[in-house]
């Protein structure tokens, strides 16, 4: 009998946001097998997925054609092995901390289609390692410590000038580089900007200063590698309302992508010139629910102040002041906060001021944490500022579909809205 061969095509090494397919041959015709994938992150946390398959009449499997029969995903799901990864320890979230190293995914095929979820799977038939990196060929990673700015700039290969972007994370804080590094792989000069919880920046979300974002924007706009004529700002969650504020109060922003964001300045006052530009939309902590069925996860969805409340209009970002184009991405099952309502409110406000409507992409079954494609869906995870697990929502498969569609539109939206040539890089 020929040995079983397991491989990843078109390449066993690729950038994290690129699709692949897993192929197996040398199985017996119509053989039932289990495909397992395992990834260990930089902290040593293990994430795994598992699904049952049956080979075709020639003993082959191709995940772009063969349906998974059950397990952590089902149906034809070429990337299910990745987006269905689940943490072994509770409330962990797969979040790339060091983009200079790839993730290594160990894939194995074992005999027997009943072993899914059991500790004793069938005998190993074949295995392979698959690497998914974050820095494309020729992309340069440049730490930025200019003035107050704490950031990392990713420059595509070549001289440029490239369309420029500022990338803002959410209440996780720190300096998260994974989205910017992938965006540089699509031809953008992308700067991941920390704004708290990193080096000498404030440790927590006490107050933010518009001047800090202005300094970062000016720095990016003045780089010879960045094309003149307007940059983009991409933000997720808390970073998304800051993106709206940056575009509304500062010149030179042509495009904003709000990922699961609020239309009001959330929680932390935004200061400018020593006074408060926007107070923070607050939370009513007595309305926090503890989801005992989910093991004590906190459900915050009902505890945010309502940005439609007339007394809170001072918190709402005056986006009609911005000259940027807007793209809002919302998960309809966002259980962190009502991002659908927030996007609708932003659209209503633009309309009231006679401005063009924003583009709103709304994804059924998607949760709050909309990441670049193939990041595993995370329904709930530990929040280090809160010190407890929080509910994010979404179901794995629709969330995965949303991430793919959203990413594709983010790239095309930024290409349409920002000046400059863009070229995709290879790993
Ligand atoms: C006051 C804020 C109110 C928030 C309202 C929610 C609004 C949400 C708006 C948003 O912006 S959501 C989008 C972005 N937000 C997030 O992703 C928040 C969740 N993420 C995090 O809290 C951190 O990024 C994460 C814990 C996932 C990773 O942080 P680190 O890279 O610093 O990881 P690390 O693994 O070292 O964990 C930090 C600490 O948490 C601890 N930890 C992590 N996972 C844990 C777990 N599962 N159980 C217990 N502890 C855990 C870990 O032990 C460690 O403790 P120590 O600092 O004492 O060493």
mmCIF file of C-alpha atoms in Angstrom, residues 135-142 152-159 162 180-181 184-185 187-191 220 223-226 425:
data_model
loop_
_atom_site.group_PDB
_atom_site.id
_atom_site.type_symbol
_atom_site.label_atom_id
_atom_site.label_comp_id
_atom_site.label_asym_id
_atom_site.label_seq_id
_atom_site.Cartn_x
_atom_site.Cartn_y
_atom_site.Cartn_z
ATOM 1 C CA UNK A 135 5.752 39.751 7.428
ATOM 2 C CA UNK A 136 5.735 39.330 3.646
ATOM 3 C CA UNK A 137 8.869 39.101 1.515
ATOM 4 C CA UNK A 138 10.603 42.479 1.473
ATOM 5 C CA UNK A 139 8.269 44.078 4.039
ATOM 6 C CA UNK A 140 10.270 46.151 6.540
ATOM 7 C CA UNK A 141 9.330 46.372 10.230
ATOM 8 C CA UNK A 142 10.453 49.700 11.700
ATOM 9 C CA UNK A 152 5.679 50.107 14.588
ATOM 10 C CA UNK A 153 5.708 51.001 10.935
ATOM 11 C CA UNK A 154 5.484 48.317 8.272
ATOM 12 C CA UNK A 155 6.719 49.326 4.826
ATOM 13 C CA UNK A 156 6.027 47.298 1.695
ATOM 14 C CA UNK A 157 8.982 46.318 -0.508
ATOM 15 C CA UNK A 158 10.291 49.066 -2.793
ATOM 16 C CA UNK A 159 10.723 52.795 -2.552
ATOM 17 C CA UNK A 162 2.713 53.930 -0.621
ATOM 18 C CA UNK A 180 -0.529 46.307 10.196
ATOM 19 C CA UNK A 181 2.059 43.744 9.152
ATOM 20 C CA UNK A 184 1.825 46.023 4.470
ATOM 21 C CA UNK A 185 1.733 42.715 2.599
ATOM 22 C CA UNK A 187 0.987 47.385 -0.346
ATOM 23 C CA UNK A 188 0.132 49.812 2.473
ATOM 24 C CA UNK A 189 2.593 51.696 4.671
ATOM 25 C CA UNK A 190 0.812 50.694 7.866
ATOM 26 C CA UNK A 191 1.654 52.045 11.308
ATOM 27 C CA UNK A 220 3.289 59.259 9.008
ATOM 28 C CA UNK A 223 7.478 60.092 5.597
ATOM 29 C CA UNK A 224 8.982 60.003 2.100
ATOM 30 C CA UNK A 225 7.591 56.477 1.702
ATOM 31 C CA UNK A 226 4.035 57.705 2.267
ATOM 32 C CA UNK A 425 3.792 40.881 -1.553
#
